[in-house]
mmCIF file of N, CA and C in Angstrom:
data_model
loop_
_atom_site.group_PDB
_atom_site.id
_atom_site.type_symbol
_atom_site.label_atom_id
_atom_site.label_comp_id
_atom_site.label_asym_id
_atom_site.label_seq_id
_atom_site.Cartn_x
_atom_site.Cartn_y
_atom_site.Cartn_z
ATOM 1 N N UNK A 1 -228.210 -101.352 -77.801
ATOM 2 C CA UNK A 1 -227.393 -101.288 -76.604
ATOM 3 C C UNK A 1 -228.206 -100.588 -75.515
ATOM 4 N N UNK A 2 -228.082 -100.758 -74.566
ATOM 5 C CA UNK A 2 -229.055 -100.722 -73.139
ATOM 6 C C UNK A 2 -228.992 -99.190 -72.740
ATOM 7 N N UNK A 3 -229.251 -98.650 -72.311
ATOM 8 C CA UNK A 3 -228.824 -97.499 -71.851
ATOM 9 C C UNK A 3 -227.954 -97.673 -70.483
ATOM 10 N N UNK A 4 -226.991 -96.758 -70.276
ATOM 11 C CA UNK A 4 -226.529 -96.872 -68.635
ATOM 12 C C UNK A 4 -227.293 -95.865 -67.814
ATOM 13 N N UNK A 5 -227.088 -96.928 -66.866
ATOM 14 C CA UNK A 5 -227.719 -96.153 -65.422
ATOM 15 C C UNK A 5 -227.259 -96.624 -64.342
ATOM 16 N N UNK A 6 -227.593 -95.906 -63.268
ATOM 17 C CA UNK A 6 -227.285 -96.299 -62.203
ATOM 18 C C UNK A 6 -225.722 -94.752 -61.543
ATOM 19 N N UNK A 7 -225.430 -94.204 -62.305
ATOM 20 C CA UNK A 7 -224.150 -93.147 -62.578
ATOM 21 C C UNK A 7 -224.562 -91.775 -62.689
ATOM 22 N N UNK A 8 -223.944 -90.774 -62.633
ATOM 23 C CA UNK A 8 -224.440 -89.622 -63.067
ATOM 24 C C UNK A 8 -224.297 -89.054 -64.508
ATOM 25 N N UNK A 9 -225.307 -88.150 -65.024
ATOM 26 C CA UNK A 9 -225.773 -88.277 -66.324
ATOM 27 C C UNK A 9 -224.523 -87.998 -67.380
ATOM 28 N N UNK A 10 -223.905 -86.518 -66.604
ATOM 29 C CA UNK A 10 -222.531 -86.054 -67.166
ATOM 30 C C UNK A 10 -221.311 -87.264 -67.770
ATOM 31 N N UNK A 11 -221.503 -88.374 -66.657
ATOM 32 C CA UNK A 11 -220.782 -89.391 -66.830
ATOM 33 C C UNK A 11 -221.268 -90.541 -67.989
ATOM 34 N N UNK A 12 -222.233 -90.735 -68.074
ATOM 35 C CA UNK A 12 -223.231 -91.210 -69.537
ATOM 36 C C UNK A 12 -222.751 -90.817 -70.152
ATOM 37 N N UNK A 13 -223.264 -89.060 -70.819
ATOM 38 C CA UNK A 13 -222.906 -88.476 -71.636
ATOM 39 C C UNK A 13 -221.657 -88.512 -72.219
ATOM 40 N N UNK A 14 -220.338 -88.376 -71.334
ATOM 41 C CA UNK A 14 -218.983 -88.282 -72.111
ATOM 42 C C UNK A 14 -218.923 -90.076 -72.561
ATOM 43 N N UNK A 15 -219.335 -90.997 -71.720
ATOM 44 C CA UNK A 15 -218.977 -91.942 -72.234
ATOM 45 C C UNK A 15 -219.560 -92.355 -73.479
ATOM 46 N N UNK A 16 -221.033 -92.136 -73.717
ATOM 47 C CA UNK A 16 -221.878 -92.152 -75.020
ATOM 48 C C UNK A 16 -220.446 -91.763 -76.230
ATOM 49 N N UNK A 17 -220.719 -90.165 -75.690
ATOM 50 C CA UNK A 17 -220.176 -89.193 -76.774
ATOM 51 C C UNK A 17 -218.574 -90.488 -77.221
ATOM 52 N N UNK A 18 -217.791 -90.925 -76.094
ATOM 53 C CA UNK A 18 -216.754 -91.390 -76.623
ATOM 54 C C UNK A 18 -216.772 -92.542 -77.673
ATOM 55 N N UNK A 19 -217.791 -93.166 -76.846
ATOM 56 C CA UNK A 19 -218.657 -94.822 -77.723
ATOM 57 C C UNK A 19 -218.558 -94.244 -79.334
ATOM 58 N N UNK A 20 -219.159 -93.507 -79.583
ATOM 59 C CA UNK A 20 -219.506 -92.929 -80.794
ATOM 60 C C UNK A 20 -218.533 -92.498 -81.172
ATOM 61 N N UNK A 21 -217.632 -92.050 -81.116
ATOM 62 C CA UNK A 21 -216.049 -91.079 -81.412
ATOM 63 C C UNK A 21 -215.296 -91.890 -81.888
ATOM 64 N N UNK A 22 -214.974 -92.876 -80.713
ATOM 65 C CA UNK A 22 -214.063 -93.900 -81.385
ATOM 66 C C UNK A 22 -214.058 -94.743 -82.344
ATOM 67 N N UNK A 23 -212.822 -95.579 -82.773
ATOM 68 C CA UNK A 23 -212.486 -95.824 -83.776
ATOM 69 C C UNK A 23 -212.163 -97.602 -83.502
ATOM 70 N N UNK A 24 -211.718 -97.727 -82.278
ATOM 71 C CA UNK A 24 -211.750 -99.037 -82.010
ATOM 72 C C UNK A 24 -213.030 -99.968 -82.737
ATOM 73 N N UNK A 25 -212.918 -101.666 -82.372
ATOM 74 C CA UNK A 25 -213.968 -102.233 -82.998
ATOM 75 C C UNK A 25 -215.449 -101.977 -82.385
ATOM 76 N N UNK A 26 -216.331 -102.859 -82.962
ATOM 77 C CA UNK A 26 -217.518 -102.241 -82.076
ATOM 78 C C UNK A 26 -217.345 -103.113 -80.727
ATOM 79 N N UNK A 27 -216.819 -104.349 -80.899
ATOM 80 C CA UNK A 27 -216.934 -105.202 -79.895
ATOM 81 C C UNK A 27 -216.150 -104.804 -78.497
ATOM 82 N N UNK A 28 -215.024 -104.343 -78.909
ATOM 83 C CA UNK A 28 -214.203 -103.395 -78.197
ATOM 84 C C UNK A 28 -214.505 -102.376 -77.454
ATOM 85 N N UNK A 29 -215.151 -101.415 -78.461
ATOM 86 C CA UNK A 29 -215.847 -100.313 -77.571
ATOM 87 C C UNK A 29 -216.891 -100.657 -76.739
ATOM 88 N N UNK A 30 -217.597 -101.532 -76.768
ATOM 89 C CA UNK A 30 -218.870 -101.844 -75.973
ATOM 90 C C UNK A 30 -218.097 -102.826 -74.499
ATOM 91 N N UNK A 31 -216.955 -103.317 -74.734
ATOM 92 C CA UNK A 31 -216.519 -104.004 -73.881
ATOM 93 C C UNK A 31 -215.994 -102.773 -72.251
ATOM 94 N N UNK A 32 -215.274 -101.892 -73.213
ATOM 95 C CA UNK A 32 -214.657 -100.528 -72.505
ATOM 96 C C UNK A 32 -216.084 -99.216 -71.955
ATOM 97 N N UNK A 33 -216.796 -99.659 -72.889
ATOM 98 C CA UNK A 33 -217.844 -99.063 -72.405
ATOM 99 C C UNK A 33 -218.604 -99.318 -71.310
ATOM 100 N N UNK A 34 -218.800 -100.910 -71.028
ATOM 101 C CA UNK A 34 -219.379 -101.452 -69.731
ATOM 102 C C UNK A 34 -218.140 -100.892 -68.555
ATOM 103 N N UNK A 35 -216.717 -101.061 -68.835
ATOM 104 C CA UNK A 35 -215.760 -101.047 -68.120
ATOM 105 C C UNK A 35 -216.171 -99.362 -67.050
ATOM 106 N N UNK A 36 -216.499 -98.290 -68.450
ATOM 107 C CA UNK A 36 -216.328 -97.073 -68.186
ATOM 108 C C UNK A 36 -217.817 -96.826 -66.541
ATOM 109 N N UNK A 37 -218.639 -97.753 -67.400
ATOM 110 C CA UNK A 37 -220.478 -97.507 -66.654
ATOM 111 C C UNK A 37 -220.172 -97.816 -65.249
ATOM 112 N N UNK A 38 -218.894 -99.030 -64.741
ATOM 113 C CA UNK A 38 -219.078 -99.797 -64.257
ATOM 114 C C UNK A 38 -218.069 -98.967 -62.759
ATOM 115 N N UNK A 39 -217.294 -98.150 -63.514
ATOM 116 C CA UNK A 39 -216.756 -97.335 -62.849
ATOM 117 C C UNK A 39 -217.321 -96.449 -62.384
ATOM 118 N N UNK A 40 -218.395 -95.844 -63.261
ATOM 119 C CA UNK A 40 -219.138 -94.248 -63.148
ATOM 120 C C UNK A 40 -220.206 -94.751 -61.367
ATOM 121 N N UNK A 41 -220.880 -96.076 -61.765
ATOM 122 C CA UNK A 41 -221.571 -96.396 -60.708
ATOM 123 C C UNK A 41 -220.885 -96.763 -59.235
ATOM 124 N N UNK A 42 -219.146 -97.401 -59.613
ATOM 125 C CA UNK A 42 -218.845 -97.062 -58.405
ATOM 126 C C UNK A 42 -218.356 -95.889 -57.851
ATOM 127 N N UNK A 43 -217.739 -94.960 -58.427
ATOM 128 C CA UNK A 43 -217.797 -92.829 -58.528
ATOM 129 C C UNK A 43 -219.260 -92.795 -57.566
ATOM 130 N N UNK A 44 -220.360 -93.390 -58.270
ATOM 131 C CA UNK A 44 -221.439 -92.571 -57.166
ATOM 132 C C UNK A 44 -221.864 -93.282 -56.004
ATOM 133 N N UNK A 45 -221.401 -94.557 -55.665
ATOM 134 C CA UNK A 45 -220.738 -95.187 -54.698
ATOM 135 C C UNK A 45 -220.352 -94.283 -53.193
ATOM 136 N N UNK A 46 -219.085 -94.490 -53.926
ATOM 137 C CA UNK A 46 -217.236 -94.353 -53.272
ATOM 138 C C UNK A 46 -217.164 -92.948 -53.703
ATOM 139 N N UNK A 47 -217.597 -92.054 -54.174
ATOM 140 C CA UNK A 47 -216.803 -90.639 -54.923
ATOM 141 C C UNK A 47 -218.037 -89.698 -55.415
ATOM 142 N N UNK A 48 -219.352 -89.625 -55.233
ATOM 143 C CA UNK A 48 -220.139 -88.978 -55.323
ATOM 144 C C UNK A 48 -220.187 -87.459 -55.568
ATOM 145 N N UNK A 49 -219.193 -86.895 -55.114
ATOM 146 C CA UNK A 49 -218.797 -85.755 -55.491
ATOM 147 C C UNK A 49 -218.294 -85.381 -56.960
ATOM 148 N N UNK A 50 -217.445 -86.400 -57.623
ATOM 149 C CA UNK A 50 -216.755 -86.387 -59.210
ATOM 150 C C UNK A 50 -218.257 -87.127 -60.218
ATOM 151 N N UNK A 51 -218.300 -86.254 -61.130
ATOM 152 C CA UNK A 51 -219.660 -86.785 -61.711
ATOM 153 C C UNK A 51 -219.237 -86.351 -63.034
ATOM 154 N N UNK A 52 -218.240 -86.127 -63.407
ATOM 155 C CA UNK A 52 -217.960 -86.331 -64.683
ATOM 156 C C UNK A 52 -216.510 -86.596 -64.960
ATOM 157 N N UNK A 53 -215.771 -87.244 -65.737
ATOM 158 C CA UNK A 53 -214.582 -87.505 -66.179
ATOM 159 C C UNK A 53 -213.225 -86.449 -66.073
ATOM 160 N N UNK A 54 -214.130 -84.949 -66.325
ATOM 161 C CA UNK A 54 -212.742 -84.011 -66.058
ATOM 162 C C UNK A 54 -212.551 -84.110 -65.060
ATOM 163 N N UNK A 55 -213.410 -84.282 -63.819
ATOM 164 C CA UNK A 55 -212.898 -84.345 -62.889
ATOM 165 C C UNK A 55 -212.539 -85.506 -61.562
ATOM 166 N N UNK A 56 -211.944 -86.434 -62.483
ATOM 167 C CA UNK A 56 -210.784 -87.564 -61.975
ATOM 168 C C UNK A 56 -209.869 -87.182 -62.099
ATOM 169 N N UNK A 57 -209.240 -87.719 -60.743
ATOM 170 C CA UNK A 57 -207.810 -87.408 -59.971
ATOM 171 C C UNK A 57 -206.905 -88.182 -60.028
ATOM 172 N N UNK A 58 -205.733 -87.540 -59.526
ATOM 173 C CA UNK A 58 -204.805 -88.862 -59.136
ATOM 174 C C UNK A 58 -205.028 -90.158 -57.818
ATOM 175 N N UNK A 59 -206.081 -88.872 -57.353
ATOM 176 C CA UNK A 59 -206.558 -89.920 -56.127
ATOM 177 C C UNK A 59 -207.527 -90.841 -56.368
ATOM 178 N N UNK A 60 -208.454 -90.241 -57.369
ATOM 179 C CA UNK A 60 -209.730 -91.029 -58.163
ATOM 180 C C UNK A 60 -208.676 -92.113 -58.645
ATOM 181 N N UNK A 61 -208.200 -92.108 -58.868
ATOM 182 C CA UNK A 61 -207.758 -93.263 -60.248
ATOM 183 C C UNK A 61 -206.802 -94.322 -58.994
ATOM 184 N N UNK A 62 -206.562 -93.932 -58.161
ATOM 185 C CA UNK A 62 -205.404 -94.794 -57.312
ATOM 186 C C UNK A 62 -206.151 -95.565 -56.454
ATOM 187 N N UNK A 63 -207.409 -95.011 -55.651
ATOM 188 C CA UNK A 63 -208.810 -95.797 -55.400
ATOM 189 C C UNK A 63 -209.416 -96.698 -56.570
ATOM 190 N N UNK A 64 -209.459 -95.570 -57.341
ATOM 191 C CA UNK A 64 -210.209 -97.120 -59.172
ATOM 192 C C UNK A 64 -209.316 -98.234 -59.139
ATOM 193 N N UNK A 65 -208.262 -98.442 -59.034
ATOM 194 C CA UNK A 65 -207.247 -98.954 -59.123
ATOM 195 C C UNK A 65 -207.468 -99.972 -58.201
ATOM 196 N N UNK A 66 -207.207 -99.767 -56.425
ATOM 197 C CA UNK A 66 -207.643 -100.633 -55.581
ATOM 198 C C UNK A 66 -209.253 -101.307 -55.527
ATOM 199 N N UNK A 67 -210.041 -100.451 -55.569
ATOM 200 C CA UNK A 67 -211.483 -101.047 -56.067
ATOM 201 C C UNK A 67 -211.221 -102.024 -57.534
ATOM 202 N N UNK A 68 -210.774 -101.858 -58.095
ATOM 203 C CA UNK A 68 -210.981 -103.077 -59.803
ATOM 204 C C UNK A 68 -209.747 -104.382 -59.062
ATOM 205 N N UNK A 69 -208.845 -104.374 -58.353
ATOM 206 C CA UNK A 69 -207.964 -105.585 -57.893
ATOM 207 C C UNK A 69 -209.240 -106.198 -56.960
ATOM 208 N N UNK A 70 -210.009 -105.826 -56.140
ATOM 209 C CA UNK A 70 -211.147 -106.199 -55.259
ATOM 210 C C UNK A 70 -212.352 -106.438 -55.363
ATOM 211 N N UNK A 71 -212.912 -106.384 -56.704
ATOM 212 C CA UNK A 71 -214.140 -106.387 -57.422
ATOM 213 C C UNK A 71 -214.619 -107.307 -57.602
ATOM 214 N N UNK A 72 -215.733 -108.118 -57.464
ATOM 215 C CA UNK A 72 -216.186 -109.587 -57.634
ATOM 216 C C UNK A 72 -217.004 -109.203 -58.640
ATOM 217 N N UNK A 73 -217.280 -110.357 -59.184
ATOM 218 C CA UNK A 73 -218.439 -110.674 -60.258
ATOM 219 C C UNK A 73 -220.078 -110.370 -59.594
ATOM 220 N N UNK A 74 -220.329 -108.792 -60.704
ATOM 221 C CA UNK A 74 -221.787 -108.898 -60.404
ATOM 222 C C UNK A 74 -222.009 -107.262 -59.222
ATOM 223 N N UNK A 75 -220.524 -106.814 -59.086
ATOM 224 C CA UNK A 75 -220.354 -105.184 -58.340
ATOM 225 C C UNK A 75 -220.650 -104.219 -59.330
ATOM 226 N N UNK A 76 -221.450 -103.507 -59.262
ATOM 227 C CA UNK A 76 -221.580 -102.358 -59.753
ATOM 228 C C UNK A 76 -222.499 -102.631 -61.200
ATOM 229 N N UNK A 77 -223.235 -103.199 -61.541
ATOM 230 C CA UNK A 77 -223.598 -104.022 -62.592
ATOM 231 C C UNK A 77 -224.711 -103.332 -63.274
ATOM 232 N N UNK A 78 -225.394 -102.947 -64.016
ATOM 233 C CA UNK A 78 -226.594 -102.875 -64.300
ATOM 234 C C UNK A 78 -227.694 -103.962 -64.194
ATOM 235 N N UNK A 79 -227.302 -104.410 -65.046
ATOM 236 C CA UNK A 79 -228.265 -106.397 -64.933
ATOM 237 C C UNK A 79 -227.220 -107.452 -64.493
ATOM 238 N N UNK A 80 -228.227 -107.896 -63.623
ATOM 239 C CA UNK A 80 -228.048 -109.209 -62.643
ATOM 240 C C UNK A 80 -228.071 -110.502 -63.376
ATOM 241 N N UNK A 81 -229.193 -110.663 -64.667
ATOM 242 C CA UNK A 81 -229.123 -111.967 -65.588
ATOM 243 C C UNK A 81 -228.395 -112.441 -65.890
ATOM 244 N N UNK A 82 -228.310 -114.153 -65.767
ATOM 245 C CA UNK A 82 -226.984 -114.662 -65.950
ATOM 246 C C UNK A 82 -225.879 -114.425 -64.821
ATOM 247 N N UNK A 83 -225.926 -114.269 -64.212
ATOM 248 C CA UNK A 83 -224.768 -113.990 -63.080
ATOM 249 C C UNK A 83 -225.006 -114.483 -61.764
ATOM 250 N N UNK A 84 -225.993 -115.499 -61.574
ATOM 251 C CA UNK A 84 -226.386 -115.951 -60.070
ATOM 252 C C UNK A 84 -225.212 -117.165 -59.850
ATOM 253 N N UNK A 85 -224.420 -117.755 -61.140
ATOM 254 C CA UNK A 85 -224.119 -118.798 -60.250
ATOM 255 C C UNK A 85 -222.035 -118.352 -59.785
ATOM 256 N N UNK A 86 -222.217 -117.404 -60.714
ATOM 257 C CA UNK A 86 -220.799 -116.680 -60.208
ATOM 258 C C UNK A 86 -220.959 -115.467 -59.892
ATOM 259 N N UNK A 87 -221.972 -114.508 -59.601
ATOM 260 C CA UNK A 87 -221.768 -113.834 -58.446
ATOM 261 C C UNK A 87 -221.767 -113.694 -57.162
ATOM 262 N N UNK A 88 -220.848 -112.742 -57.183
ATOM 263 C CA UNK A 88 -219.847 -112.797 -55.443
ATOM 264 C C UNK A 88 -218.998 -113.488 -55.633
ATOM 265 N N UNK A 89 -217.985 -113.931 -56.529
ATOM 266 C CA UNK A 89 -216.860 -114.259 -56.972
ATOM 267 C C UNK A 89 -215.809 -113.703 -57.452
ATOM 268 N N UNK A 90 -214.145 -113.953 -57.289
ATOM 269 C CA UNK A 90 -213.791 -113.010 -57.707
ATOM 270 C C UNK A 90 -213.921 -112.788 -59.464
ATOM 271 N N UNK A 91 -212.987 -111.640 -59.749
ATOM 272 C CA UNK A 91 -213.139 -111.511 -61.383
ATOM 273 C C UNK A 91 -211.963 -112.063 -61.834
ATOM 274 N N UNK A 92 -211.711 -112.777 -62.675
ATOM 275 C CA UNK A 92 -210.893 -113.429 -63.771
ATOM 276 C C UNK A 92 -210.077 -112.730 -63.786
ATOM 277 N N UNK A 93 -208.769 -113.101 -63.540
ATOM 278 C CA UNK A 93 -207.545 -112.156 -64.315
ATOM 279 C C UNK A 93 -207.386 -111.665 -65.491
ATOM 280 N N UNK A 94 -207.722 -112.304 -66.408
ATOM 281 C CA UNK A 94 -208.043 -111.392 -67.631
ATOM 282 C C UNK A 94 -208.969 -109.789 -67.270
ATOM 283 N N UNK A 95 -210.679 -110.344 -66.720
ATOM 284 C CA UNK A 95 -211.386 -109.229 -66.992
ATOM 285 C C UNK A 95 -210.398 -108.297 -65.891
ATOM 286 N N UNK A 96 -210.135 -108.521 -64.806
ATOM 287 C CA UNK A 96 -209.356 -107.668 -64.268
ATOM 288 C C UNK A 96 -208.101 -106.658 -64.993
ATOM 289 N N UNK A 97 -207.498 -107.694 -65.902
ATOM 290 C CA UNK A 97 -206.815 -106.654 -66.611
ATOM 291 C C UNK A 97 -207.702 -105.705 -67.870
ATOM 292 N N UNK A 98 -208.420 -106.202 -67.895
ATOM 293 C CA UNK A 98 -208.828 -105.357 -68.833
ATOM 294 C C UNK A 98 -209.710 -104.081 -68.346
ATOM 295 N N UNK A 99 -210.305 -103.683 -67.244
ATOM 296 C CA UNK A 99 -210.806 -102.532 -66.462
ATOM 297 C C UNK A 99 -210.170 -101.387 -66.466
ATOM 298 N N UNK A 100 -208.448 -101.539 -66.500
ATOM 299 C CA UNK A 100 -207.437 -100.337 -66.118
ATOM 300 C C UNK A 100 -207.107 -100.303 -67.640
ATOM 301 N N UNK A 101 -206.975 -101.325 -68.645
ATOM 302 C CA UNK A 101 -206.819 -100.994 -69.961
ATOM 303 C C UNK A 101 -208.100 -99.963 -70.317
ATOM 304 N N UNK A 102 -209.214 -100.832 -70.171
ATOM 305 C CA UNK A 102 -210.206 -99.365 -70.810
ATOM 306 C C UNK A 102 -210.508 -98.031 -70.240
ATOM 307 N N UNK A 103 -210.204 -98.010 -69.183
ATOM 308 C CA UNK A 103 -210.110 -96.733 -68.206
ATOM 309 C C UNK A 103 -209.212 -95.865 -68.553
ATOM 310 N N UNK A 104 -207.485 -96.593 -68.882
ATOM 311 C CA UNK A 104 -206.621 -96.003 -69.162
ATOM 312 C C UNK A 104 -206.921 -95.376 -70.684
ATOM 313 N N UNK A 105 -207.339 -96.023 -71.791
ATOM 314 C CA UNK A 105 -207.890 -95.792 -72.751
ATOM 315 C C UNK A 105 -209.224 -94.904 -73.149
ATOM 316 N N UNK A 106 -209.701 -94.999 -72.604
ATOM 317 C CA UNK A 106 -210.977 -93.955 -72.170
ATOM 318 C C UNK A 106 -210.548 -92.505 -72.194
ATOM 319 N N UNK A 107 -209.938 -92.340 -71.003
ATOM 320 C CA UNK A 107 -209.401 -91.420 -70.631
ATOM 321 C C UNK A 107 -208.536 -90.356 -71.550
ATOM 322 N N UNK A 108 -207.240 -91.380 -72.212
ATOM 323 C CA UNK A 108 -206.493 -90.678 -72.956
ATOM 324 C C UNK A 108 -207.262 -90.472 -74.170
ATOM 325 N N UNK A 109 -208.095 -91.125 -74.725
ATOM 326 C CA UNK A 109 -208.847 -89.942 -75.590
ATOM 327 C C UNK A 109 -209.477 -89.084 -75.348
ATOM 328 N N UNK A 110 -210.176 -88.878 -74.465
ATOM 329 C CA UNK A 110 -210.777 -87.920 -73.984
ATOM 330 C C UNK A 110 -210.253 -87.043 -73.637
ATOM 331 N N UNK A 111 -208.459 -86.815 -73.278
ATOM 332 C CA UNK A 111 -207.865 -85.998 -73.349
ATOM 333 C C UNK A 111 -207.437 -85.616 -74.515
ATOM 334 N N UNK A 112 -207.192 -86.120 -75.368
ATOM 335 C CA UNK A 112 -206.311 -86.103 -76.592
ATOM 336 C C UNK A 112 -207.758 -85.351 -77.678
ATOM 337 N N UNK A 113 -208.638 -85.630 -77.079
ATOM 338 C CA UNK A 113 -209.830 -84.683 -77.942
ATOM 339 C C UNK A 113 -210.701 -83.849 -77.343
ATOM 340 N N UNK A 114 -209.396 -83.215 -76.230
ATOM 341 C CA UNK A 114 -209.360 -82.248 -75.787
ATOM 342 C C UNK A 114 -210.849 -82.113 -75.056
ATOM 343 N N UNK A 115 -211.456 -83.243 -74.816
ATOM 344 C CA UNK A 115 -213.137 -83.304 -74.076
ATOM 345 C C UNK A 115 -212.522 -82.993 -72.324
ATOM 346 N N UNK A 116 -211.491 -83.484 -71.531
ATOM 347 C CA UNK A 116 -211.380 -83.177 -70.920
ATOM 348 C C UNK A 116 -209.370 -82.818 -70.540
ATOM 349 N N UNK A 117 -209.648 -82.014 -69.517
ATOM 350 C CA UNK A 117 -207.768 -81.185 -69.530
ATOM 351 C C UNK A 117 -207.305 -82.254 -69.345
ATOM 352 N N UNK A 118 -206.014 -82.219 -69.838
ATOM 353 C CA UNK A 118 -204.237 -82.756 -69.770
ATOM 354 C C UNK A 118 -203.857 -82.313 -68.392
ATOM 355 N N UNK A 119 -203.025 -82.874 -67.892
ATOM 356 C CA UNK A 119 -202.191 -82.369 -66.596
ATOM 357 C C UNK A 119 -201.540 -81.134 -67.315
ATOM 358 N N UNK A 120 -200.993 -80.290 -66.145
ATOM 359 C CA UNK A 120 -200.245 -79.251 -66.535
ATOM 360 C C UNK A 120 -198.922 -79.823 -66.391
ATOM 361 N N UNK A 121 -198.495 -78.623 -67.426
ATOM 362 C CA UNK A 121 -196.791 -79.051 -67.035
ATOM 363 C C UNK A 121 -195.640 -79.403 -65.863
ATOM 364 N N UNK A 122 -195.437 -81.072 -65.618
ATOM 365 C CA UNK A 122 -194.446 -81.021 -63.946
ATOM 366 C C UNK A 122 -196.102 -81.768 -63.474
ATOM 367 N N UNK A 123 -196.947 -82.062 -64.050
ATOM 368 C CA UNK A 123 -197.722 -82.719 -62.739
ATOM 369 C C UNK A 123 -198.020 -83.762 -63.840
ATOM 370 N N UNK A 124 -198.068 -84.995 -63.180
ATOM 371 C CA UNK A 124 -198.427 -86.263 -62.949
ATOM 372 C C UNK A 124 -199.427 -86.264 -63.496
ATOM 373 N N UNK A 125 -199.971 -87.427 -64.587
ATOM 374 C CA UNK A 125 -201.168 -87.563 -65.371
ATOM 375 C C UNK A 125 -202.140 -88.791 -64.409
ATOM 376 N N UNK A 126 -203.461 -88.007 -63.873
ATOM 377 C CA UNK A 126 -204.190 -89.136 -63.178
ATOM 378 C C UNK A 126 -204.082 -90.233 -63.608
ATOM 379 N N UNK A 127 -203.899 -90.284 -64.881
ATOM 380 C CA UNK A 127 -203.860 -92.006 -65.711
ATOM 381 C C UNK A 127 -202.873 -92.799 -65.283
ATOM 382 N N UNK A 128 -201.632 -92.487 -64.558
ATOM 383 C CA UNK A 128 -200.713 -92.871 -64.223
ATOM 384 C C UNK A 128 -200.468 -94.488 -63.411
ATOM 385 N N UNK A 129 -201.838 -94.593 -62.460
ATOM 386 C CA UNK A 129 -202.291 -94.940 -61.371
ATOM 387 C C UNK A 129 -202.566 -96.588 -62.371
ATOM 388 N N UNK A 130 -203.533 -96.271 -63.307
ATOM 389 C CA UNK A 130 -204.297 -97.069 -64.059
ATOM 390 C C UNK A 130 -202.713 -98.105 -65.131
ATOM 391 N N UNK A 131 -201.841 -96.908 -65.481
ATOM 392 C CA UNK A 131 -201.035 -97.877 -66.259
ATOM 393 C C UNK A 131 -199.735 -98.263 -65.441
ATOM 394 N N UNK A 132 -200.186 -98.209 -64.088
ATOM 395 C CA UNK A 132 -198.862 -99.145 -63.479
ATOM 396 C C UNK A 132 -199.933 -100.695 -63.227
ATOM 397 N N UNK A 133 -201.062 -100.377 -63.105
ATOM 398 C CA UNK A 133 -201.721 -101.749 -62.284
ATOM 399 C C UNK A 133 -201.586 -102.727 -63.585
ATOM 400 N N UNK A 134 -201.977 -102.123 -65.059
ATOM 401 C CA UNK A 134 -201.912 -102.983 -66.368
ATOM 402 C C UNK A 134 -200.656 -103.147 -66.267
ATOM 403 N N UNK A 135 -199.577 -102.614 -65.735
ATOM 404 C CA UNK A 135 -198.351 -103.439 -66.206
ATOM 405 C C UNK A 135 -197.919 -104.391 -65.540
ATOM 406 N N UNK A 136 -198.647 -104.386 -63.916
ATOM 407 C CA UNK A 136 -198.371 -105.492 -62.890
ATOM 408 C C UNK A 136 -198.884 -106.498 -63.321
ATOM 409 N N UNK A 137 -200.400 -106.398 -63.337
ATOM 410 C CA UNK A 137 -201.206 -107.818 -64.146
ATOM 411 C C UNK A 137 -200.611 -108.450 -65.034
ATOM 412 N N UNK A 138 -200.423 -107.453 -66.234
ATOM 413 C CA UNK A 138 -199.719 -108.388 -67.038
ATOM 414 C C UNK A 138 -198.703 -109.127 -67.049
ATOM 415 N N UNK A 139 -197.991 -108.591 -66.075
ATOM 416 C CA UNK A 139 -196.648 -109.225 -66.012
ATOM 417 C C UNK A 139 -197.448 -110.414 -65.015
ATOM 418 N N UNK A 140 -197.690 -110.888 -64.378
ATOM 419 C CA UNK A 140 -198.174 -111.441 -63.167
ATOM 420 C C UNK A 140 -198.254 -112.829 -64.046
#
């Protein structure tokens, strides 16, 4: 598997560390894993300041949110191969739904193994953002 780049390292790192953690299939994790890279590179984009996972917001995630409905084939990418005759196109409704699934998923383990904080009590979980857009798509 390739290394990621293009993101900041902190942001590698937790995602590596999660790649490896989880329990999902391999095909799965590597799918959520591009999802995660693909985000980190637009963070240093759009959000340059957040360079690692604890610190996504409710605002981070409500921007992720509008950036992945607007995303064409071939944004934020590592390799370009294979992608000349549909990039700059939009993305498939499927892969579209599946960006806020692995994000949303990402995330809650990474909380749940305590790698990065839970909301406090009475506040709103940044993830929030991510599992209203999976429930629009899908329904759609």
């Amino acid at each position: 598997m390739p290394a990621i780049e293009g993101t900041h390292q902190q942001w590698v790192d937790r995602g590596e560390r999660w790649y490896a953690t989880s329990t999902l299939t391999p095909k799965v994790r590597g799918i959520f894993r591009g999802a995660m890279a693909k985000a980190g590179r637009w963070l240093v984009a759009e959000h340059p300041e957040t360079t690692e996972p604890g610190q996504w917001t409710r605002q981070t995630g409500a921007a992720w949110v509008g950036a992945m409905d607007r995303l064409n084939v071939g944004d934020y990418v590592q390799r370009t191969v294979g992608l000349s005759k549909r990039s700059g196109k939009p993305l498939s409704p499927r892969t579209k739904a599946c960006y806020p699934i692995a994000t949303r998923t990402v995330f809650r383990d990474m909380q749940e193994w305590e790698w990065i904080p839970c909301p406090a009590a009475g506040q709103s979980s940044p993830l929030l953002f991510t599992q209203y857009f999976t429930t629009i798509r899908c329904n759609e």
